[in-house]
Amino acid sequence: DAGVTQSPTHLIKTRGQQVTLRCSPKSGHDTVSWYQQALGQGPQFIFQYYEEEERQRGNFPDRFSGHQFPNYSSELNVNALLLGDSALYLCASSQWTSGRGTDTQYFGPGTRLTVL
Amino acid sequence: QKEVEQDPGPLSVPEGAIVSLNCTYSNSAFQYFMWYRQYSRKGPELLMYTYSSGNKEDGRFTAQVDKSSKYISLFIRDSQPSDSATYLCAMRTYNQGGKLIFGQGTELSVKP
């Protein structure tokens, strides 16, 4: 049973460019959450997708957008990259539970983005 | 003030020691509490998951939640060099969907 997978592993971009990161959830999971982890910090919640809709969003600008596909996989897009966007981007998958959102979240290995 | 406070360490202990890791929080609505372990340049791995107050034990790991003090702990018994990693506490409310609030993480080093 494959866990959460993310691609690419590493990415180098320059300021102003756009980037797309991809995530496939764990088998049996239908919800995907994205987090940004700066060096030496805990992960910060970006947003969560369920049934192809953004269900909840953290304190991130509109430059950060996402999408969920019918097979539950998800993409994170970041436009107009800034130096401060350099971080490890983590995808977490879970099973939606009516009334309380989602159950336990399992994380993928992350995509390390460097913005020069 | 951050919603979740965690001492970043680093914490260095000899092999076999008992390790105590802690987090404090300010939001009394938090009801789900988690500990994740993160090895260098890897994704967080779920270690412990508890609901509301109380203790939970799994092998060498024990998680404690004291909601009255807004304080959670993770104890590691008979620590091993393979336990060297960053430990992240995380928590969320009952109905806030999937938004986990993380502490900064504590870097632990277990010396042989």
PDB file of C-alpha atoms in Angstrom:
ATOM      1  CA  ASP A   1       0.000   0.000   0.000  1.00  0.00           C
ATOM      2  CA  ALA A   2       1.653   3.197  -1.193  1.00  0.00           C
ATOM      3  CA  GLY A   3       1.684   6.066   1.215  1.00  0.00           C
ATOM      4  CA  VAL A   4       1.368   9.712   0.278  1.00  0.00           C
ATOM      5  CA  THR A   5       3.522  10.560  -2.723  1.00  0.00           C
ATOM      6  CA  GLN A   6       4.704  13.970  -3.890  1.00  0.00           C
ATOM      7  CA  SER A   7       6.499  15.233  -6.972  1.00  0.00           C
ATOM      8  CA  PRO A   8       8.938  16.613  -7.735  1.00  0.00           C
ATOM      9  CA  THR A   9      11.349  16.010  -4.844  1.00  0.00           C
ATOM     10  CA  HIS A  10      13.287  19.199  -5.415  1.00  0.00           C
ATOM     11  CA  LEU A  11      12.665  22.282  -7.477  1.00  0.00           C
ATOM     12  CA  ILE A  12      14.654  25.445  -8.157  1.00  0.00           C
ATOM     13  CA  LYS A  13      12.888  28.520  -9.519  1.00  0.00           C
ATOM     14  CA  THR A  14      13.639  32.215  -9.872  1.00  0.00           C
ATOM     15  CA  ARG A  15      11.644  35.115  -8.469  1.00  0.00           C
ATOM     16  CA  GLY A  16       8.480  35.882 -10.407  1.00  0.00           C
ATOM     17  CA  GLN A  17       8.102  32.399 -11.853  1.00  0.00           C
ATOM     18  CA  GLN A  18       5.222  30.042 -11.244  1.00  0.00           C
ATOM     19  CA  VAL A  19       5.407  26.505  -9.843  1.00  0.00           C
ATOM     20  CA  THR A  20       3.096  23.484  -9.636  1.00  0.00           C
ATOM     21  CA  LEU A  21       3.543  20.765  -7.033  1.00  0.00           C
ATOM     22  CA  ARG A  22       1.696  17.440  -7.089  1.00  0.00           C
ATOM     23  CA  CYS A  23       0.384  15.034  -4.474  1.00  0.00           C
ATOM     24  CA  SER A  24      -1.242  11.613  -4.540  1.00  0.00           C
ATOM     25  CA  PRO A  25      -3.012  10.638  -1.314  1.00  0.00           C
ATOM     26  CA  LYS A  26      -2.758   7.377   0.544  1.00  0.00           C
ATOM     27  CA  SER A  27      -5.071   4.651  -0.723  1.00  0.00           C
ATOM     28  CA  GLY A  28      -8.540   5.035   0.795  1.00  0.00           C
ATOM     29  CA  HIS A  29      -8.108   8.717   1.606  1.00  0.00           C
ATOM     30  CA  ASP A  30     -10.208  11.416  -0.039  1.00  0.00           C
ATOM     31  CA  THR A  31      -8.923  14.643   1.518  1.00  0.00           C
ATOM     32  CA  VAL A  32      -5.689  16.492   0.841  1.00  0.00           C
ATOM     33  CA  SER A  33      -4.157  19.274   2.913  1.00  0.00           C
ATOM     34  CA  TRP A  34      -1.106  21.356   1.999  1.00  0.00           C
ATOM     35  CA  TYR A  35       1.428  22.822   4.416  1.00  0.00           C
ATOM     36  CA  GLN A  36       4.483  25.050   4.074  1.00  0.00           C
ATOM     37  CA  GLN A  37       7.450  24.356   6.344  1.00  0.00           C
ATOM     38  CA  ALA A  38      10.193  26.960   6.501  1.00  0.00           C
ATOM     39  CA  LEU A  39      13.609  25.872   7.768  1.00  0.00           C
ATOM     40  CA  GLY A  40      13.587  25.382  11.538  1.00  0.00           C
ATOM     41  CA  GLN A  41       9.833  25.953  11.824  1.00  0.00           C
ATOM     42  CA  GLY A  42       6.752  23.797  12.163  1.00  0.00           C
ATOM     43  CA  PRO A  43       4.463  23.299   9.155  1.00  0.00           C
ATOM     44  CA  GLN A  44       1.957  26.070   8.399  1.00  0.00           C
ATOM     45  CA  PHE A  45      -1.469  25.135   6.982  1.00  0.00           C
ATOM     46  CA  ILE A  46      -2.110  26.473   3.467  1.00  0.00           C
ATOM     47  CA  PHE A  47      -5.449  24.884   2.508  1.00  0.00           C
ATOM     48  CA  GLN A  48      -7.456  21.673   2.365  1.00  0.00           C
ATOM     49  CA  TYR A  49      -9.365  20.026  -0.482  1.00  0.00           C
ATOM     50  CA  TYR A  50     -12.270  17.614  -0.297  1.00  0.00           C
ATOM     51  CA  GLU A  51     -14.684  16.698  -3.097  1.00  0.00           C
ATOM     52  CA  GLU A  52     -12.636  18.885  -5.444  1.00  0.00           C
ATOM     53  CA  GLU A  53     -13.405  22.014  -3.399  1.00  0.00           C
ATOM     54  CA  GLU A  54     -11.257  24.139  -1.137  1.00  0.00           C
ATOM     55  CA  ARG A  55     -12.777  23.533   2.295  1.00  0.00           C
ATOM     56  CA  GLN A  56     -10.514  25.568   4.518  1.00  0.00           C
ATOM     57  CA  ARG A  57      -7.698  28.035   4.000  1.00  0.00           C
ATOM     58  CA  GLY A  58      -4.885  29.282   6.163  1.00  0.00           C
ATOM     59  CA  ASN A  59      -3.315  32.733   6.170  1.00  0.00           C
ATOM     60  CA  PHE A  60      -1.723  32.599   2.730  1.00  0.00           C
ATOM     61  CA  PRO A  61      -2.138  35.075  -0.155  1.00  0.00           C
ATOM     62  CA  ASP A  62      -4.094  34.374  -3.326  1.00  0.00           C
ATOM     63  CA  ARG A  63      -0.806  33.596  -5.097  1.00  0.00           C
ATOM     64  CA  PHE A  64      -1.266  30.164  -3.545  1.00  0.00           C
ATOM     65  CA  SER A  65      -3.974  28.157  -5.246  1.00  0.00           C
ATOM     66  CA  GLY A  66      -4.857  24.528  -5.570  1.00  0.00           C
ATOM     67  CA  HIS A  67      -6.902  21.914  -7.261  1.00  0.00           C
ATOM     68  CA  GLN A  68      -8.181  18.444  -6.495  1.00  0.00           C
ATOM     69  CA  PHE A  69      -8.930  15.902  -9.200  1.00  0.00           C
ATOM     70  CA  PRO A  70     -11.658  13.208  -9.258  1.00  0.00           C
ATOM     71  CA  ASN A  71      -9.063  10.578  -8.293  1.00  0.00           C
ATOM     72  CA  TYR A  72      -8.367  12.649  -5.110  1.00  0.00           C
ATOM     73  CA  SER A  73      -4.882  13.720  -6.201  1.00  0.00           C
ATOM     74  CA  SER A  74      -4.083  17.386  -5.808  1.00  0.00           C
ATOM     75  CA  GLU A  75      -1.910  20.215  -7.105  1.00  0.00           C
ATOM     76  CA  LEU A  76      -0.547  23.274  -5.359  1.00  0.00           C
ATOM     77  CA  ASN A  77       0.218  26.275  -7.566  1.00  0.00           C
ATOM     78  CA  VAL A  78       2.243  29.269  -6.501  1.00  0.00           C
ATOM     79  CA  ASN A  79       2.418  32.334  -8.762  1.00  0.00           C
ATOM     80  CA  ALA A  80       4.833  35.257  -8.744  1.00  0.00           C
ATOM     81  CA  LEU A  81       7.343  33.441  -6.569  1.00  0.00           C
ATOM     82  CA  LEU A  82       9.137  35.375  -3.832  1.00  0.00           C
ATOM     83  CA  LEU A  83      12.392  34.508  -2.098  1.00  0.00           C
ATOM     84  CA  GLY A  84      10.338  33.888   1.052  1.00  0.00           C
ATOM     85  CA  ASP A  85       8.433  31.075  -0.663  1.00  0.00           C
ATOM     86  CA  SER A  86      11.524  28.877  -0.350  1.00  0.00           C
ATOM     87  CA  ALA A  87      10.434  26.036   1.921  1.00  0.00           C
ATOM     88  CA  LEU A  88       9.481  22.379   2.170  1.00  0.00           C
ATOM     89  CA  TYR A  89       5.933  21.938   0.868  1.00  0.00           C
ATOM     90  CA  LEU A  90       4.129  19.058   2.500  1.00  0.00           C
ATOM     91  CA  CYS A  91       1.011  17.265   1.419  1.00  0.00           C
ATOM     92  CA  ALA A  92      -1.085  15.373   3.981  1.00  0.00           C
ATOM     93  CA  SER A  93      -3.892  12.966   3.204  1.00  0.00           C
ATOM     94  CA  SER A  94      -6.784  11.865   5.389  1.00  0.00           C
ATOM     95  CA  GLN A  95     -10.308  10.499   5.352  1.00  0.00           C
ATOM     96  CA  TRP A  96     -13.128  13.043   5.579  1.00  0.00           C
ATOM     97  CA  THR A  97     -15.350  12.485   8.616  1.00  0.00           C
ATOM     98  CA  SER A  98     -18.733  14.178   8.677  1.00  0.00           C
ATOM     99  CA  GLY A  99     -19.041  16.667  11.530  1.00  0.00           C
ATOM    100  CA  ARG A 100     -15.398  17.023  12.446  1.00  0.00           C
ATOM    101  CA  GLY A 101     -13.628  17.492   9.183  1.00  0.00           C
ATOM    102  CA  THR A 102     -10.968  14.890   8.729  1.00  0.00           C
ATOM    103  CA  ASP A 103      -9.388  12.111  10.652  1.00  0.00           C
ATOM    104  CA  THR A 104      -5.657  11.574  11.182  1.00  0.00           C
ATOM    105  CA  GLN A 105      -3.415  13.208   8.609  1.00  0.00           C
ATOM    106  CA  TYR A 106      -0.496  11.340   7.056  1.00  0.00           C
ATOM    107  CA  PHE A 107       2.251  13.323   5.423  1.00  0.00           C
ATOM    108  CA  GLY A 108       4.215  12.786   2.259  1.00  0.00           C
ATOM    109  CA  PRO A 109       7.983  13.318   1.946  1.00  0.00           C
ATOM    110  CA  GLY A 110       7.560  16.884   0.710  1.00  0.00           C
ATOM    111  CA  THR A 111       8.829  18.972  -2.189  1.00  0.00           C
ATOM    112  CA  ARG A 112      11.749  21.232  -1.417  1.00  0.00           C
ATOM    113  CA  LEU A 113      11.337  24.507  -3.312  1.00  0.00           C
ATOM    114  CA  THR A 114      14.223  26.939  -3.637  1.00  0.00           C
ATOM    115  CA  VAL A 115      13.533  30.379  -5.060  1.00  0.00           C
ATOM    116  CA  LEU A 116      16.595  32.286  -6.292  1.00  0.00           C
TER     117      LEU A 116
ATOM    118  CA  GLN B   1       1.763  35.060  21.015  1.00  0.00           C
ATOM    119  CA  LYS B   2       1.796  31.787  19.084  1.00  0.00           C
ATOM    120  CA  GLU B   3      -1.121  29.407  19.576  1.00  0.00           C
ATOM    121  CA  VAL B   4       1.300  26.540  20.248  1.00  0.00           C
ATOM    122  CA  GLU B   5       4.660  26.975  21.972  1.00  0.00           C
ATOM    123  CA  GLN B   6       7.405  24.366  21.824  1.00  0.00           C
ATOM    124  CA  ASP B   7      11.007  24.666  22.964  1.00  0.00           C
ATOM    125  CA  PRO B   8      13.143  24.202  19.839  1.00  0.00           C
ATOM    126  CA  GLY B   9      16.087  22.761  21.755  1.00  0.00           C
ATOM    127  CA  PRO B  10      18.396  21.267  20.685  1.00  0.00           C
ATOM    128  CA  LEU B  11      18.109  18.561  23.319  1.00  0.00           C
ATOM    129  CA  SER B  12      20.972  16.089  23.684  1.00  0.00           C
ATOM    130  CA  VAL B  13      20.691  12.948  25.850  1.00  0.00           C
ATOM    131  CA  PRO B  14      22.716   9.731  26.298  1.00  0.00           C
ATOM    132  CA  GLU B  15      21.382   6.469  24.923  1.00  0.00           C
ATOM    133  CA  GLY B  16      18.941   4.818  27.323  1.00  0.00           C
ATOM    134  CA  ALA B  17      17.754   8.085  28.895  1.00  0.00           C
ATOM    135  CA  ILE B  18      14.121   9.026  29.387  1.00  0.00           C
ATOM    136  CA  VAL B  19      13.229  11.979  27.181  1.00  0.00           C
ATOM    137  CA  SER B  20      10.474  14.464  27.974  1.00  0.00           C
ATOM    138  CA  LEU B  21       9.158  16.756  25.239  1.00  0.00           C
ATOM    139  CA  ASN B  22       6.499  19.367  25.889  1.00  0.00           C
ATOM    140  CA  CYS B  23       4.156  21.870  24.279  1.00  0.00           C
ATOM    141  CA  THR B  24       1.872  24.519  25.707  1.00  0.00           C
ATOM    142  CA  TYR B  25      -1.079  26.049  23.925  1.00  0.00           C
ATOM    143  CA  SER B  26      -3.475  28.927  24.340  1.00  0.00           C
ATOM    144  CA  ASN B  27      -6.650  27.815  22.505  1.00  0.00           C
ATOM    145  CA  SER B  28      -8.900  25.925  24.929  1.00  0.00           C
ATOM    146  CA  ALA B  29     -10.939  24.621  21.967  1.00  0.00           C
ATOM    147  CA  PHE B  30      -8.152  22.240  20.893  1.00  0.00           C
ATOM    148  CA  GLN B  31      -9.345  18.674  21.394  1.00  0.00           C
ATOM    149  CA  TYR B  32      -7.135  16.531  19.150  1.00  0.00           C
ATOM    150  CA  PHE B  33      -3.438  16.277  19.942  1.00  0.00           C
ATOM    151  CA  MET B  34      -0.699  14.651  17.910  1.00  0.00           C
ATOM    152  CA  TRP B  35       3.024  14.072  18.005  1.00  0.00           C
ATOM    153  CA  TYR B  36       4.947  13.729  14.772  1.00  0.00           C
ATOM    154  CA  ARG B  37       8.587  12.713  14.278  1.00  0.00           C
ATOM    155  CA  GLN B  38      10.499  14.277  11.413  1.00  0.00           C
ATOM    156  CA  TYR B  39      13.891  13.082  10.272  1.00  0.00           C
ATOM    157  CA  SER B  40      16.123  15.519   8.457  1.00  0.00           C
ATOM    158  CA  ARG B  41      14.755  16.512   5.041  1.00  0.00           C
ATOM    159  CA  LYS B  42      11.804  14.092   5.334  1.00  0.00           C
ATOM    160  CA  GLY B  43       8.068  14.462   5.904  1.00  0.00           C
ATOM    161  CA  PRO B  44       6.564  14.236   9.418  1.00  0.00           C
ATOM    162  CA  GLU B  45       5.640  10.722  10.599  1.00  0.00           C
ATOM    163  CA  LEU B  46       2.702  10.312  12.985  1.00  0.00           C
ATOM    164  CA  LEU B  47       3.766   8.875  16.350  1.00  0.00           C
ATOM    165  CA  MET B  48       0.872   9.444  18.723  1.00  0.00           C
ATOM    166  CA  TYR B  49      -2.731  10.650  18.415  1.00  0.00           C
ATOM    167  CA  THR B  50      -4.907  11.435  21.418  1.00  0.00           C
ATOM    168  CA  TYR B  51      -8.347  12.915  21.910  1.00  0.00           C
ATOM    169  CA  SER B  52      -9.049  15.207  24.859  1.00  0.00           C
ATOM    170  CA  SER B  53      -7.232  14.654  28.166  1.00  0.00           C
ATOM    171  CA  GLY B  54      -5.438  11.577  29.441  1.00  0.00           C
ATOM    172  CA  ASN B  55      -2.520   9.294  28.712  1.00  0.00           C
ATOM    173  CA  LYS B  56      -1.773   7.021  25.793  1.00  0.00           C
ATOM    174  CA  GLU B  57       1.068   4.515  25.591  1.00  0.00           C
ATOM    175  CA  ASP B  58       2.577   2.840  22.540  1.00  0.00           C
ATOM    176  CA  GLY B  59       5.746   0.848  23.092  1.00  0.00           C
ATOM    177  CA  ARG B  60       8.461   3.182  24.360  1.00  0.00           C
ATOM    178  CA  PHE B  61       6.295   6.272  23.766  1.00  0.00           C
ATOM    179  CA  THR B  62       3.758   7.823  26.154  1.00  0.00           C
ATOM    180  CA  ALA B  63       1.660  10.867  25.330  1.00  0.00           C
ATOM    181  CA  GLN B  64      -0.016  12.928  28.041  1.00  0.00           C
ATOM    182  CA  VAL B  65      -2.599  15.674  27.655  1.00  0.00           C
ATOM    183  CA  ASP B  66      -3.547  18.040  30.487  1.00  0.00           C
ATOM    184  CA  LYS B  67      -6.273  20.291  29.112  1.00  0.00           C
ATOM    185  CA  SER B  68      -6.705  22.135  32.404  1.00  0.00           C
ATOM    186  CA  SER B  69      -3.103  23.356  32.135  1.00  0.00           C
ATOM    187  CA  LYS B  70      -3.102  23.512  28.307  1.00  0.00           C
ATOM    188  CA  TYR B  71      -0.001  21.333  28.323  1.00  0.00           C
ATOM    189  CA  ILE B  72       0.926  18.186  26.408  1.00  0.00           C
ATOM    190  CA  SER B  73       3.931  15.911  26.762  1.00  0.00           C
ATOM    191  CA  LEU B  74       5.651  13.072  24.958  1.00  0.00           C
ATOM    192  CA  PHE B  75       7.887  10.700  26.911  1.00  0.00           C
ATOM    193  CA  ILE B  76      10.388   8.391  25.241  1.00  0.00           C
ATOM    194  CA  ARG B  77      11.749   5.568  27.380  1.00  0.00           C
ATOM    195  CA  ASP B  78      15.061   3.798  26.724  1.00  0.00           C
ATOM    196  CA  SER B  79      15.958   6.332  24.037  1.00  0.00           C
ATOM    197  CA  GLN B  80      17.965   5.084  21.052  1.00  0.00           C
ATOM    198  CA  PRO B  81      20.233   6.884  18.557  1.00  0.00           C
ATOM    199  CA  SER B  82      17.548   6.150  15.933  1.00  0.00           C
ATOM    200  CA  ASP B  83      15.201   8.420  17.925  1.00  0.00           C
ATOM    201  CA  SER B  84      17.371  11.394  16.914  1.00  0.00           C
ATOM    202  CA  ALA B  85      14.990  13.629  14.970  1.00  0.00           C
ATOM    203  CA  THR B  86      12.789  16.694  15.314  1.00  0.00           C
ATOM    204  CA  TYR B  87       9.580  16.129  17.267  1.00  0.00           C
ATOM    205  CA  LEU B  88       6.572  18.229  16.365  1.00  0.00           C
ATOM    206  CA  CYS B  89       3.444  18.623  18.439  1.00  0.00           C
ATOM    207  CA  ALA B  90       0.238  19.400  16.554  1.00  0.00           C
ATOM    208  CA  MET B  91      -3.342  20.030  17.553  1.00  0.00           C
ATOM    209  CA  ARG B  92      -6.731  21.024  16.209  1.00  0.00           C
ATOM    210  CA  THR B  93     -10.266  21.784  17.277  1.00  0.00           C
ATOM    211  CA  TYR B  94     -13.227  19.433  16.869  1.00  0.00           C
ATOM    212  CA  ASN B  95     -14.845  21.091  13.889  1.00  0.00           C
ATOM    213  CA  GLN B  96     -12.052  23.087  12.284  1.00  0.00           C
ATOM    214  CA  GLY B  97     -11.632  20.627   9.494  1.00  0.00           C
ATOM    215  CA  GLY B  98      -8.085  19.602   8.792  1.00  0.00           C
ATOM    216  CA  LYS B  99      -6.195  22.645   9.972  1.00  0.00           C
ATOM    217  CA  LEU B 100      -3.442  21.360  12.215  1.00  0.00           C
ATOM    218  CA  ILE B 101      -1.570  23.915  14.299  1.00  0.00           C
ATOM    219  CA  PHE B 102       2.039  22.858  14.852  1.00  0.00           C
ATOM    220  CA  GLY B 103       4.655  23.789  17.365  1.00  0.00           C
ATOM    221  CA  GLN B 104       8.094  24.832  16.160  1.00  0.00           C
ATOM    222  CA  GLY B 105       9.515  21.375  16.796  1.00  0.00           C
ATOM    223  CA  THR B 106      12.165  20.161  19.257  1.00  0.00           C
ATOM    224  CA  GLU B 107      15.411  18.797  17.828  1.00  0.00           C
ATOM    225  CA  LEU B 108      16.495  15.698  19.771  1.00  0.00           C
ATOM    226  CA  SER B 109      19.896  14.028  19.596  1.00  0.00           C
ATOM    227  CA  VAL B 110      20.491  10.687  21.350  1.00  0.00           C
ATOM    228  CA  LYS B 111      24.204   9.977  21.762  1.00  0.00           C
ATOM    229  CA  PRO B 112      25.504   6.364  21.787  1.00  0.00           C
TER     230      PRO B 112
END
